[in-house]
Coordinates of C-alpha atoms and ligand atoms in Angstrom, one line a residue:
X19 CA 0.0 0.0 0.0
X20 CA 3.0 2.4 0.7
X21 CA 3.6 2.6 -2.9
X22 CA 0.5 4.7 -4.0
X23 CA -0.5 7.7 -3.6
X24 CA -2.5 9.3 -1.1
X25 CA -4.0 11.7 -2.8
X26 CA -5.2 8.8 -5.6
X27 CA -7.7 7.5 -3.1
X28 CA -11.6 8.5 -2.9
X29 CA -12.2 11.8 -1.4
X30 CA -15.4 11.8 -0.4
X31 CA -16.7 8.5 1.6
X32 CA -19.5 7.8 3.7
X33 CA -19.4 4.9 6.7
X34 CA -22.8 4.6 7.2
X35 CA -25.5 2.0 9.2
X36 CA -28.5 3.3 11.3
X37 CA -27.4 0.6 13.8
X38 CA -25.3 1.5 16.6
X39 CA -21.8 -0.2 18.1
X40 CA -21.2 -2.3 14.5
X41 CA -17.7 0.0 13.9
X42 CA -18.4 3.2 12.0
X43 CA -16.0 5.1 14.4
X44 CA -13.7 2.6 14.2
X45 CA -13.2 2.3 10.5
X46 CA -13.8 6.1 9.7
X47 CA -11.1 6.6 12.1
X48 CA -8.5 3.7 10.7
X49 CA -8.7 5.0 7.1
X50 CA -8.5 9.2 8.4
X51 CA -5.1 7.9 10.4
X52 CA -4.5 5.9 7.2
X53 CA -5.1 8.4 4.5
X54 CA -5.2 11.6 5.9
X55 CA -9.1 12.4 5.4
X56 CA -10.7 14.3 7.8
X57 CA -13.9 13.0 9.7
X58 CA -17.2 14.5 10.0
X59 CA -19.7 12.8 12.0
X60 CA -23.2 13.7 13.1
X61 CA -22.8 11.6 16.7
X62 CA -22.2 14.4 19.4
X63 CA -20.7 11.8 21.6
X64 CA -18.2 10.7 19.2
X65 CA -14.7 9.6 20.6
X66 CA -13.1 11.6 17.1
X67 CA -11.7 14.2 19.2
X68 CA -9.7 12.3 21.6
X69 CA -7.8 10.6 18.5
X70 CA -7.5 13.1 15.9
X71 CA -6.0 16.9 16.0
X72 CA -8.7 20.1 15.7
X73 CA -8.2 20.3 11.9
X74 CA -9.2 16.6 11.4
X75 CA -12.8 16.6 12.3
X76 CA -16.3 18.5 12.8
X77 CA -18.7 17.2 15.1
X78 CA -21.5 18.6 13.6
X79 CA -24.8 19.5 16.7
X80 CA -28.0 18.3 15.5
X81 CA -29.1 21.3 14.6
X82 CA -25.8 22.6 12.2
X83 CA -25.9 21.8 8.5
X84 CA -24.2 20.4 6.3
X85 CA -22.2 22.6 4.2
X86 CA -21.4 21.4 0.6
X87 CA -17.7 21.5 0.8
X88 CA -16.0 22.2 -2.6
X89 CA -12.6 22.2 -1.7
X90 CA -11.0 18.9 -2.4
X91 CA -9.9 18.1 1.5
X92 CA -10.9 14.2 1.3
X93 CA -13.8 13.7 4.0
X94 CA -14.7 10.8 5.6
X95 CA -18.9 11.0 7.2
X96 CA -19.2 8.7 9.6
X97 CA -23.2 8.9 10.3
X98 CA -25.3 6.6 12.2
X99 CA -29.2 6.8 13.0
X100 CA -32.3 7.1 10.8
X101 CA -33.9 10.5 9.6
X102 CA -30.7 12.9 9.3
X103 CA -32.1 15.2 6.3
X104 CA -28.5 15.7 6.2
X105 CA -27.8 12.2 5.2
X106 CA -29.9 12.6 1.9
X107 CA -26.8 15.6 0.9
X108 CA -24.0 13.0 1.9
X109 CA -25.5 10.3 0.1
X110 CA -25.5 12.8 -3.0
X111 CA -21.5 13.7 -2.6
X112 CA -19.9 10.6 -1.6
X113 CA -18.2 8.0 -4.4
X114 CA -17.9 5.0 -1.6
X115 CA -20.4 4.0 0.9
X116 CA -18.8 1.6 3.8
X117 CA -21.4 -0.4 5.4
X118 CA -20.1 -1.9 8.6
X119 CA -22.2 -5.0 9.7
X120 CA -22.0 -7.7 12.5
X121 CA -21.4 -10.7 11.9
X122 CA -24.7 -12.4 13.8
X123 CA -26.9 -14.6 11.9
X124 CA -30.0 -13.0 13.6
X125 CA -29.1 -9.6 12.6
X126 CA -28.6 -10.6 9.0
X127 CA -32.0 -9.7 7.4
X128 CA -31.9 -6.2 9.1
X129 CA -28.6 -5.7 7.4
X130 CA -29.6 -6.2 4.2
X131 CA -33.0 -4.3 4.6
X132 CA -30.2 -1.8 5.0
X133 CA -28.5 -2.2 1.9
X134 CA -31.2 -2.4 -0.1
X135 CA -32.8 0.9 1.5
X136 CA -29.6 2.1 1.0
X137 CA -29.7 0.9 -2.6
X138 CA -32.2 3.6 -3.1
X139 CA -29.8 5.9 -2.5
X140 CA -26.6 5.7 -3.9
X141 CA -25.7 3.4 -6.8
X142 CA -24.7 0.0 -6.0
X143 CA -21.2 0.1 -7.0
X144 CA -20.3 2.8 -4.7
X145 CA -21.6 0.1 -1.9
X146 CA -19.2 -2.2 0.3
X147 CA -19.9 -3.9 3.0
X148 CA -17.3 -4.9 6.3
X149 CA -18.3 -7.5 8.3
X150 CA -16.8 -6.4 11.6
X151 CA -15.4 -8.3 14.4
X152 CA -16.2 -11.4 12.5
X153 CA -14.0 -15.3 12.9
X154 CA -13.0 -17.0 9.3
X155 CA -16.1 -19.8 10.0
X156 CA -18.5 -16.9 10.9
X157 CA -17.3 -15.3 7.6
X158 CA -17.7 -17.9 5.5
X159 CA -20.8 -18.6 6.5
X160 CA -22.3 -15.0 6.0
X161 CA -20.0 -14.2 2.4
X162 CA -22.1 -17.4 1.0
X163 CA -25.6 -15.7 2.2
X164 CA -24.4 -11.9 0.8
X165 CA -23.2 -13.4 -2.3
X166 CA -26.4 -14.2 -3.1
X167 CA -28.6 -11.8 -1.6
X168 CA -26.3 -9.0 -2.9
X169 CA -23.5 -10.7 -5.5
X170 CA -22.1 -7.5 -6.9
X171 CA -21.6 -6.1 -3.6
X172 CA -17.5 -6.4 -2.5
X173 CA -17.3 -7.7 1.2
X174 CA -14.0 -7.3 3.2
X175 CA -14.0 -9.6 7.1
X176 CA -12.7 -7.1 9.8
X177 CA -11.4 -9.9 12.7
X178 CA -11.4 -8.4 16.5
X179 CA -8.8 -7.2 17.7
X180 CA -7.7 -4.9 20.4
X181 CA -5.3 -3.2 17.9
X182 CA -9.0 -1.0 17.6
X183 CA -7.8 0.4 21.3
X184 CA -4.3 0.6 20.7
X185 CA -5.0 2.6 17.3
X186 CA -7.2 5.1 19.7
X187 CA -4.9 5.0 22.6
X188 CA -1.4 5.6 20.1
X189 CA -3.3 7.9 17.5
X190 CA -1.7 5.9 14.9
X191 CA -2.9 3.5 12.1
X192 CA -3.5 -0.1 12.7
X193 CA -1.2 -0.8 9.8
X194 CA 1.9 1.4 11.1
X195 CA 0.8 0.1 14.8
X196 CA 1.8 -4.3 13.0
X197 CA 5.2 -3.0 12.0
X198 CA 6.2 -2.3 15.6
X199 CA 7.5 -5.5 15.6
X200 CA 7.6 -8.3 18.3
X201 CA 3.9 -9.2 19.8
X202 CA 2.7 -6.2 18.1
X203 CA 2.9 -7.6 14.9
X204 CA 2.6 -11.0 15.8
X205 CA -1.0 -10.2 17.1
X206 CA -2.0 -7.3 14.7
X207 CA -1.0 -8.4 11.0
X208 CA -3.8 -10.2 10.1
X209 CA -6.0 -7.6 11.3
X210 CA -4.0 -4.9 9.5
X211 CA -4.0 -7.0 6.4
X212 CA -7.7 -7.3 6.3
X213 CA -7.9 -3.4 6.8
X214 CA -5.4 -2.6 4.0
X215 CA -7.6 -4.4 1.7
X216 CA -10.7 -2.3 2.7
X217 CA -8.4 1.0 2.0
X218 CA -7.1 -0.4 -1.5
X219 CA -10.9 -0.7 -2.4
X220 CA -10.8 3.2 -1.9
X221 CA -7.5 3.2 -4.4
X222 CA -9.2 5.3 -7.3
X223 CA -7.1 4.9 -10.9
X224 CA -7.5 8.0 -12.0
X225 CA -5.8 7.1 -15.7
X226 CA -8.4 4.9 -16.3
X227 CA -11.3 7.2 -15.7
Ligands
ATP4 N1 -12.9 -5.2 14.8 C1 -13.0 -4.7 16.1 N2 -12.3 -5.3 17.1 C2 -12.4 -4.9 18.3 N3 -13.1 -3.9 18.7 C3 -13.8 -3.2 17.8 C4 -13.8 -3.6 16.4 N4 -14.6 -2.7 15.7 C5 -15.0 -1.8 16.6 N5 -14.6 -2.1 17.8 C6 -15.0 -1.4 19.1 O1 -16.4 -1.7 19.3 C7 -17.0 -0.5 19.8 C8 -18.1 0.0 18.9 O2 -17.5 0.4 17.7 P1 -17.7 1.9 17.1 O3 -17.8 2.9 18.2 O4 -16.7 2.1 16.0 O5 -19.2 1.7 16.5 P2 -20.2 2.8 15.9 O6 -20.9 2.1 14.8 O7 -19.4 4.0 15.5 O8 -21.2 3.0 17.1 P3 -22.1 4.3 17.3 O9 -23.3 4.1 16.3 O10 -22.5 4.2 18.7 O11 -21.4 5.5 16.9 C9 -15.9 0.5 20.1 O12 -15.4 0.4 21.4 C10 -14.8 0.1 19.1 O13 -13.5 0.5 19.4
MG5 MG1 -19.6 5.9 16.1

């Protein structure tokens, strides 16, 4: 991943599921440490400000708006809950649209009444969905029931891992935090691979536009 280019990845991308606690924070804040993009999120309780510095974030009140930024400072909205009339403006901007999802069978059906409410919104080949904090079985499982509910949708597995409280504790990436070396890496590449696969799905190639 070190190889490309920062600036060649998506500018505007939305992490997005009404559901609470599946890992909108924690993604939207892995790829701003990543790639530099700065987060806006509509939760007023959001941890963004203990990890990232003033210029990195807005944490927008309930009652701010959303201003259509034209400048090309890449942004990251990591929303969550139903009825935002904000959302509808996001959904118009954004090229990507991360879904983080759990990985329980019993939650499945309201995750992809999600996606396909979500479908309405945004084409679907802006969408891709993370199954977060999910084992290989559990993933293999779920892929085989998304793959046919939702086929041209790319999922990526997201394993847990407490790297997600080191990243907020260091302020660093999970990726630079599994070259430390010793039991950090030991315990955090796989988790760090997995990520970097979700943040070359953002790789735009420009030259092929
Ligand atoms: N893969 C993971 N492994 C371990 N912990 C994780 C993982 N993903 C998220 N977490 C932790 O789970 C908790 C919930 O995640 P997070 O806050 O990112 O969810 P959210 O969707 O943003 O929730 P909310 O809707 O409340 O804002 C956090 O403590 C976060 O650090
Ligand atoms: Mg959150």
């Amino acid at each position: 991943m070190s190889e490309l280019n920062k600036e060649s990845y998506v500018s505007r991308v939305l992490v997005f599921n009404p559901k609470g606690g599946v890992g909108k924070t924690a993604v939207s804040l892995n790829i701003s440490l990543s790639l530099g993009h700065r987060i806006i999120t509509n939760d007023q309780f959001s941890i963004v400000n203990q990890v990232l510095p003033e210029d990195k974030f807005i944490i927008l009140d309930k009652d701010d708006k959303l201003i259509k930024s034209t400048s090309s400072i890449p942004i990251i909205y990591d929303f969550g809950g139903f009825l935002d009339d904000r959302l509808s403006d996001v959904f118009s901007m954004v090229e990507k649209v991360i879904i983080p999802i759990l990985p329980f069978k019993e939650n499945l059906q309201i995750s992809l009444d999600c996606v396909e409410e979500i479908k309405e919104l945004v084409s679907e080949d802006k969408i891709v969905l993370v199954i977060n904090q999910v084992t290989d079985s559990q993933y293999k499982e779920i892929y085989k029931i998304l793959k046919v509910f939702c086929p041209k949708i790319p999922v990526f597995p997201l394993k847990r891992s407490t790297v997600f409280y080191h990243m907020i504790l260091l302020k660093r990436s999970i990726s630079s935090i599994s070259k430390d070396g010793g039991l950090f890496t030991y315990h955090f590449k796989t988790v760090a691979d997995q990520f970097d696969l979700i943040i070359q799905n953002l790789y735009e190639k420009k030259d092929e536009k």
